[in-house]
C-alpha cells in the first residue's frame, strides 16, 4: 500500500478524518516552507498538499495567486519544490506529501524525468489541476510504475461517467472542489456537498477530500462529518499575506487555526 492508502486506512480504522492543509512552497520565502510543514504535522495535519508556484494558476483565487507570485520572486520552481520535499522527508517518513500544481512545468521537465524526480523526493501523490483523466495515461503510467498516486479534481457538475473515469486512473484520494469558481471564493453549502458526495461514493471507493470554502474550525467539523478529508488552503495562506512583515506570527496563526480544526474534527 502507498503512504496515502495507509494513512486513510489508519484514519478510517480509528474513526477519524484527514486534515489536509495546502500551502504554496516558497511563500513568503523559501526557508519558511520546510519548518512550517513539520509544524503543521505537529498541529494535526494528516496529509500535506504542497503547491508548486506557477505564473498562471487559473484555478486559484487572488490569495493563492499572490502566494505564487511571492514564491516565484524567490525563483522557486518545480525543482526547488522537489528539493524542499526531500528535505522534509529526511525527518518525516510518515506524513504523505502531495504536489499540487499545473501541467506546464511537468511537460517542460518531461513526464519520465518528473516521475523519477518525484520518486527520489519520496513524494506520495501528484495533483495536476489542468490534467483531465482522458489525457492522463502517459503521466499516470509513469507515476504508478513508481508507486506514486495521481489525484484528480471533481467539480460540482462532474457526472457519474466522469467520476468512473477518474476512479479508473486515479489513486490515493479524489479531491472534490465544493464550489464553482476559484479557491477562496464563495460560501460552502454543506447540503449540496453531502448530496454530491453520495453520487461520488456510488462510483468510487477512493477516499474523498473536500476543499474550496473551508475557512474555520466550524466548517472543518461540518465537512469532516460527511467527507473523508478536509482540505484547507486559502485560509492558511491569508495568514501569511496578512503578516508578511512578521512570518513567525503568520506561522503561529496557521498552527493555531489547524489545531482548532483538528480539535473540532475529532469531537
GROMACS .gro file of C-alpha atoms in nm:
model
  267
    1UNK     CA    1   0.000   0.000   0.000
    2UNK     CA    2   0.110   0.356  -0.067
    3UNK     CA    3   0.173   0.601   0.215
    4UNK     CA    4  -0.155   0.773   0.124
    5UNK     CA    5  -0.353   0.448   0.123
    6UNK     CA    6  -0.205   0.354   0.460
    7UNK     CA    7  -0.289   0.694   0.607
    8UNK     CA    8  -0.653   0.684   0.500
    9UNK     CA    9  -0.687   0.322   0.615
   10UNK     CA   10  -0.544   0.409   0.957
   11UNK     CA   11  -0.774   0.711   0.989
   12UNK     CA   12  -1.079   0.506   0.893
   13UNK     CA   13  -0.989   0.237   1.145
   14UNK     CA   14  -0.969   0.499   1.420
   15UNK     CA   15  -1.288   0.679   1.314
   16UNK     CA   16  -1.105   0.999   1.222
   17UNK     CA   17  -1.092   1.216   0.911
   18UNK     CA   18  -0.790   1.358   0.729
   19UNK     CA   19  -0.689   1.718   0.783
   20UNK     CA   20  -0.516   1.823   0.461
   21UNK     CA   21  -0.356   2.169   0.463
   22UNK     CA   22  -0.230   2.331   0.143
   23UNK     CA   23   0.049   2.588   0.127
   24UNK     CA   24   0.243   2.732  -0.165
   25UNK     CA   25   0.608   2.625  -0.150
   26UNK     CA   26   0.844   2.920  -0.112
   27UNK     CA   27   0.586   3.164   0.024
   28UNK     CA   28   0.676   3.410   0.170
   29UNK     CA   29   1.038   3.294   0.122
   30UNK     CA   30   1.198   2.953   0.057
   31UNK     CA   31   1.340   2.889   0.406
   32UNK     CA   32   0.994   2.927   0.559
   33UNK     CA   33   0.842   2.620   0.395
   34UNK     CA   34   1.000   2.306   0.539
   35UNK     CA   35   0.985   2.414   0.906
   36UNK     CA   36   0.619   2.506   0.853
   37UNK     CA   37   0.548   2.161   0.707
   38UNK     CA   38   0.682   1.997   1.020
   39UNK     CA   39   0.486   2.229   1.248
   40UNK     CA   40   0.164   2.160   1.054
   41UNK     CA   41   0.215   1.788   1.111
   42UNK     CA   42   0.265   1.851   1.484
   43UNK     CA   43  -0.058   2.055   1.479
   44UNK     CA   44  -0.256   1.760   1.344
   45UNK     CA   45  -0.213   1.757   0.966
   46UNK     CA   46  -0.251   1.407   0.820
   47UNK     CA   47  -0.161   1.480   0.456
   48UNK     CA   48   0.004   1.792   0.315
   49UNK     CA   49  -0.058   1.941  -0.028
   50UNK     CA   50   0.247   2.139  -0.136
   51UNK     CA   51   0.170   2.390  -0.407
   52UNK     CA   52   0.414   2.433  -0.695
   53UNK     CA   53   0.432   2.807  -0.780
   54UNK     CA   54   0.309   2.883  -1.130
   55UNK     CA   55   0.277   3.206  -1.327
   56UNK     CA   56  -0.080   3.141  -1.442
   57UNK     CA   57  -0.267   2.950  -1.168
   58UNK     CA   58  -0.605   2.956  -1.339
   59UNK     CA   59  -0.798   2.761  -1.073
   60UNK     CA   60  -0.669   2.969  -0.784
   61UNK     CA   61  -0.818   3.284  -0.639
   62UNK     CA   62  -0.629   3.605  -0.562
   63UNK     CA   63  -0.482   3.484  -0.230
   64UNK     CA   64  -0.306   3.182  -0.379
   65UNK     CA   65  -0.220   3.372  -0.698
   66UNK     CA   66  -0.029   3.626  -0.490
   67UNK     CA   67   0.138   3.344  -0.294
   68UNK     CA   68   0.268   3.205  -0.624
   69UNK     CA   69   0.394   3.549  -0.722
   70UNK     CA   70   0.583   3.585  -0.394
   71UNK     CA   71   0.740   3.240  -0.431
   72UNK     CA   72   0.832   3.299  -0.795
   73UNK     CA   73   1.002   3.624  -0.696
   74UNK     CA   74   1.242   3.400  -0.500
   75UNK     CA   75   1.290   3.176  -0.806
   76UNK     CA   76   1.103   2.882  -0.651
   77UNK     CA   77   1.008   2.644  -0.932
   78UNK     CA   78   0.933   2.276  -0.961
   79UNK     CA   79   1.288   2.154  -0.897
   80UNK     CA   80   1.320   2.372  -0.587
   81UNK     CA   81   0.988   2.240  -0.456
   82UNK     CA   82   1.111   1.883  -0.501
   83UNK     CA   83   1.425   1.976  -0.306
   84UNK     CA   84   1.203   2.103  -0.024
   85UNK     CA   85   1.013   1.774  -0.030
   86UNK     CA   86   1.341   1.584   0.000
   87UNK     CA   87   1.442   1.800   0.296
   88UNK     CA   88   1.108   1.738   0.468
   89UNK     CA   89   1.134   1.364   0.413
   90UNK     CA   90   1.471   1.343   0.591
   91UNK     CA   91   1.294   1.371   0.926
   92UNK     CA   92   0.938   1.266   0.845
   93UNK     CA   93   0.884   0.926   0.687
   94UNK     CA   94   0.518   0.903   0.784
   95UNK     CA   95   0.324   1.203   0.654
   96UNK     CA   96   0.201   1.175   0.293
   97UNK     CA   97   0.311   1.465   0.075
   98UNK     CA   98   0.120   1.562  -0.240
   99UNK     CA   99   0.248   1.803  -0.505
  100UNK     CA  100  -0.031   2.026  -0.633
  101UNK     CA  101   0.015   2.236  -0.942
  102UNK     CA  102  -0.023   2.272  -1.316
  103UNK     CA  103   0.083   2.069  -1.615
  104UNK     CA  104   0.315   2.317  -1.787
  105UNK     CA  105   0.619   2.277  -1.553
  106UNK     CA  106   0.580   1.897  -1.570
  107UNK     CA  107   0.573   1.896  -1.951
  108UNK     CA  108   0.880   2.119  -1.960
  109UNK     CA  109   1.066   1.873  -1.738
  110UNK     CA  110   0.924   1.571  -1.924
  111UNK     CA  111   0.699   1.305  -1.774
  112UNK     CA  112   0.970   1.047  -1.715
  113UNK     CA  113   1.219   1.290  -1.563
  114UNK     CA  114   0.939   1.431  -1.350
  115UNK     CA  115   0.830   1.087  -1.229
  116UNK     CA  116   1.188   0.997  -1.143
  117UNK     CA  117   1.239   1.324  -0.956
  118UNK     CA  118   0.915   1.278  -0.761
  119UNK     CA  119   1.022   0.926  -0.667
  120UNK     CA  120   1.364   1.046  -0.549
  121UNK     CA  121   1.195   1.313  -0.337
  122UNK     CA  122   0.968   1.046  -0.183
  123UNK     CA  123   0.658   1.243  -0.275
  124UNK     CA  124   0.344   1.030  -0.247
  125UNK     CA  125   0.098   1.189  -0.485
  126UNK     CA  126   0.060   1.442  -0.765
  127UNK     CA  127  -0.248   1.655  -0.820
  128UNK     CA  128  -0.232   1.833  -1.154
  129UNK     CA  129  -0.518   2.082  -1.178
  130UNK     CA  130  -0.534   2.103  -1.557
  131UNK     CA  131  -0.470   1.735  -1.645
  132UNK     CA  132  -0.801   1.567  -1.737
  133UNK     CA  133  -0.828   1.189  -1.697
  134UNK     CA  134  -0.877   1.147  -2.072
  135UNK     CA  135  -0.527   1.285  -2.136
  136UNK     CA  136  -0.350   1.143  -1.832
  137UNK     CA  137  -0.244   0.796  -1.949
  138UNK     CA  138   0.127   0.870  -2.000
  139UNK     CA  139   0.168   1.063  -1.678
  140UNK     CA  140  -0.036   0.818  -1.471
  141UNK     CA  141   0.160   0.521  -1.603
  142UNK     CA  142   0.495   0.684  -1.525
  143UNK     CA  143   0.385   0.769  -1.172
  144UNK     CA  144   0.206   0.441  -1.100
  145UNK     CA  145   0.513   0.241  -1.205
  146UNK     CA  146   0.699   0.425  -0.928
  147UNK     CA  147   0.431   0.383  -0.661
  148UNK     CA  148   0.308   0.744  -0.684
  149UNK     CA  149  -0.063   0.830  -0.675
  150UNK     CA  150  -0.225   1.055  -0.935
  151UNK     CA  151  -0.504   1.252  -0.773
  152UNK     CA  152  -0.789   1.411  -0.967
  153UNK     CA  153  -1.025   1.701  -0.903
  154UNK     CA  154  -1.401   1.658  -0.907
  155UNK     CA  155  -1.630   1.956  -0.962
  156UNK     CA  156  -1.994   2.013  -0.859
  157UNK     CA  157  -2.102   1.938  -1.217
  158UNK     CA  158  -1.894   1.619  -1.261
  159UNK     CA  159  -2.124   1.337  -1.370
  160UNK     CA  160  -2.116   0.968  -1.282
  161UNK     CA  161  -1.940   0.863  -1.604
  162UNK     CA  162  -1.656   1.107  -1.544
  163UNK     CA  163  -1.624   1.006  -1.179
  164UNK     CA  164  -1.580   0.648  -1.300
  165UNK     CA  165  -1.303   0.760  -1.538
  166UNK     CA  166  -1.120   0.932  -1.253
  167UNK     CA  167  -1.168   0.627  -1.033
  168UNK     CA  168  -1.018   0.406  -1.305
  169UNK     CA  169  -0.699   0.607  -1.349
  170UNK     CA  170  -0.666   0.786  -1.016
  171UNK     CA  171  -0.549   0.665  -0.677
  172UNK     CA  172  -0.476   0.796  -0.329
  173UNK     CA  173  -0.791   1.005  -0.297
  174UNK     CA  174  -1.021   1.226  -0.500
  175UNK     CA  175  -1.039   1.598  -0.431
  176UNK     CA  176  -1.393   1.735  -0.452
  177UNK     CA  177  -1.397   2.106  -0.534
  178UNK     CA  178  -1.707   2.209  -0.341
  179UNK     CA  179  -1.762   2.543  -0.517
  180UNK     CA  180  -1.784   2.657  -0.876
  181UNK     CA  181  -1.510   2.914  -0.925
  182UNK     CA  182  -1.164   2.965  -0.783
  183UNK     CA  183  -1.007   2.891  -0.447
  184UNK     CA  184  -1.111   3.105  -0.154
  185UNK     CA  185  -1.436   3.217  -0.316
  186UNK     CA  186  -1.798   3.176  -0.222
  187UNK     CA  187  -1.993   3.019   0.061
  188UNK     CA  188  -1.991   2.646   0.127
  189UNK     CA  189  -2.335   2.479   0.101
  190UNK     CA  190  -2.289   2.163   0.303
  191UNK     CA  191  -2.624   2.018   0.193
  192UNK     CA  192  -2.510   2.038  -0.170
  193UNK     CA  193  -2.174   1.886  -0.076
  194UNK     CA  194  -2.341   1.595   0.104
  195UNK     CA  195  -2.569   1.528  -0.194
  196UNK     CA  196  -2.275   1.529  -0.434
  197UNK     CA  197  -2.071   1.301  -0.210
  198UNK     CA  198  -2.349   1.042  -0.231
  199UNK     CA  199  -2.312   1.036  -0.610
  200UNK     CA  200  -1.933   1.024  -0.588
  201UNK     CA  201  -1.935   0.731  -0.346
  202UNK     CA  202  -2.167   0.536  -0.573
  203UNK     CA  203  -1.892   0.547  -0.835
  204UNK     CA  204  -1.566   0.511  -0.643
  205UNK     CA  205  -1.422   0.351  -0.333
  206UNK     CA  206  -1.139   0.604  -0.312
  207UNK     CA  207  -1.141   0.842  -0.016
  208UNK     CA  208  -1.283   1.185  -0.094
  209UNK     CA  209  -1.135   1.508   0.039
  210UNK     CA  210  -1.338   1.829   0.018
  211UNK     CA  211  -1.182   2.170  -0.035
  212UNK     CA  212  -1.257   2.526  -0.156
  213UNK     CA  213  -1.451   2.721   0.106
  214UNK     CA  214  -1.309   2.565   0.423
  215UNK     CA  215  -1.227   2.866   0.638
  216UNK     CA  216  -1.252   2.780   1.007
  217UNK     CA  217  -1.298   2.508   1.267
  218UNK     CA  218  -1.676   2.500   1.232
  219UNK     CA  219  -1.657   2.447   0.856
  220UNK     CA  220  -1.392   2.178   0.902
  221UNK     CA  221  -1.609   1.997   1.157
  222UNK     CA  222  -1.912   2.008   0.928
  223UNK     CA  223  -1.719   1.875   0.628
  224UNK     CA  224  -1.544   1.608   0.836
  225UNK     CA  225  -1.884   1.467   0.927
  226UNK     CA  226  -1.959   1.386   0.562
  227UNK     CA  227  -1.621   1.353   0.383
  228UNK     CA  228  -1.303   1.151   0.431
  229UNK     CA  229  -1.080   1.456   0.437
  230UNK     CA  230  -1.091   1.833   0.480
  231UNK     CA  231  -0.864   2.045   0.258
  232UNK     CA  232  -0.779   2.398   0.370
  233UNK     CA  233  -0.562   2.636   0.167
  234UNK     CA  234  -0.660   2.999   0.120
  235UNK     CA  235  -0.747   3.040   0.488
  236UNK     CA  236  -0.388   2.944   0.575
  237UNK     CA  237  -0.216   3.145   0.306
  238UNK     CA  238  -0.417   3.453   0.402
  239UNK     CA  239  -0.236   3.435   0.738
  240UNK     CA  240   0.097   3.462   0.556
  241UNK     CA  241  -0.025   3.752   0.344
  242UNK     CA  242  -0.152   3.940   0.649
  243UNK     CA  243   0.183   3.903   0.825
  244UNK     CA  244   0.446   3.949   0.558
  245UNK     CA  245   0.649   4.166   0.796
  246UNK     CA  246   0.627   3.903   1.071
  247UNK     CA  247   0.645   3.549   0.927
  248UNK     CA  248   0.666   3.394   1.275
  249UNK     CA  249   0.330   3.549   1.359
  250UNK     CA  250   0.195   3.404   1.035
  251UNK     CA  251   0.323   3.062   1.137
  252UNK     CA  252   0.166   3.099   1.482
  253UNK     CA  253  -0.173   3.188   1.331
  254UNK     CA  254  -0.158   2.899   1.083
  255UNK     CA  255  -0.077   2.649   1.357
  256UNK     CA  256  -0.348   2.790   1.583
  257UNK     CA  257  -0.607   2.754   1.306
  258UNK     CA  258  -0.500   2.399   1.223
  259UNK     CA  259  -0.511   2.296   1.589
  260UNK     CA  260  -0.863   2.436   1.620
  261UNK     CA  261  -0.971   2.248   1.308
  262UNK     CA  262  -0.814   1.925   1.431
  263UNK     CA  263  -0.988   1.957   1.768
  264UNK     CA  264  -1.324   2.032   1.608
  265UNK     CA  265  -1.293   1.743   1.361
  266UNK     CA  266  -1.207   1.498   1.639
  267UNK     CA  267  -1.507   1.581   1.861
   0.00000   0.00000   0.00000
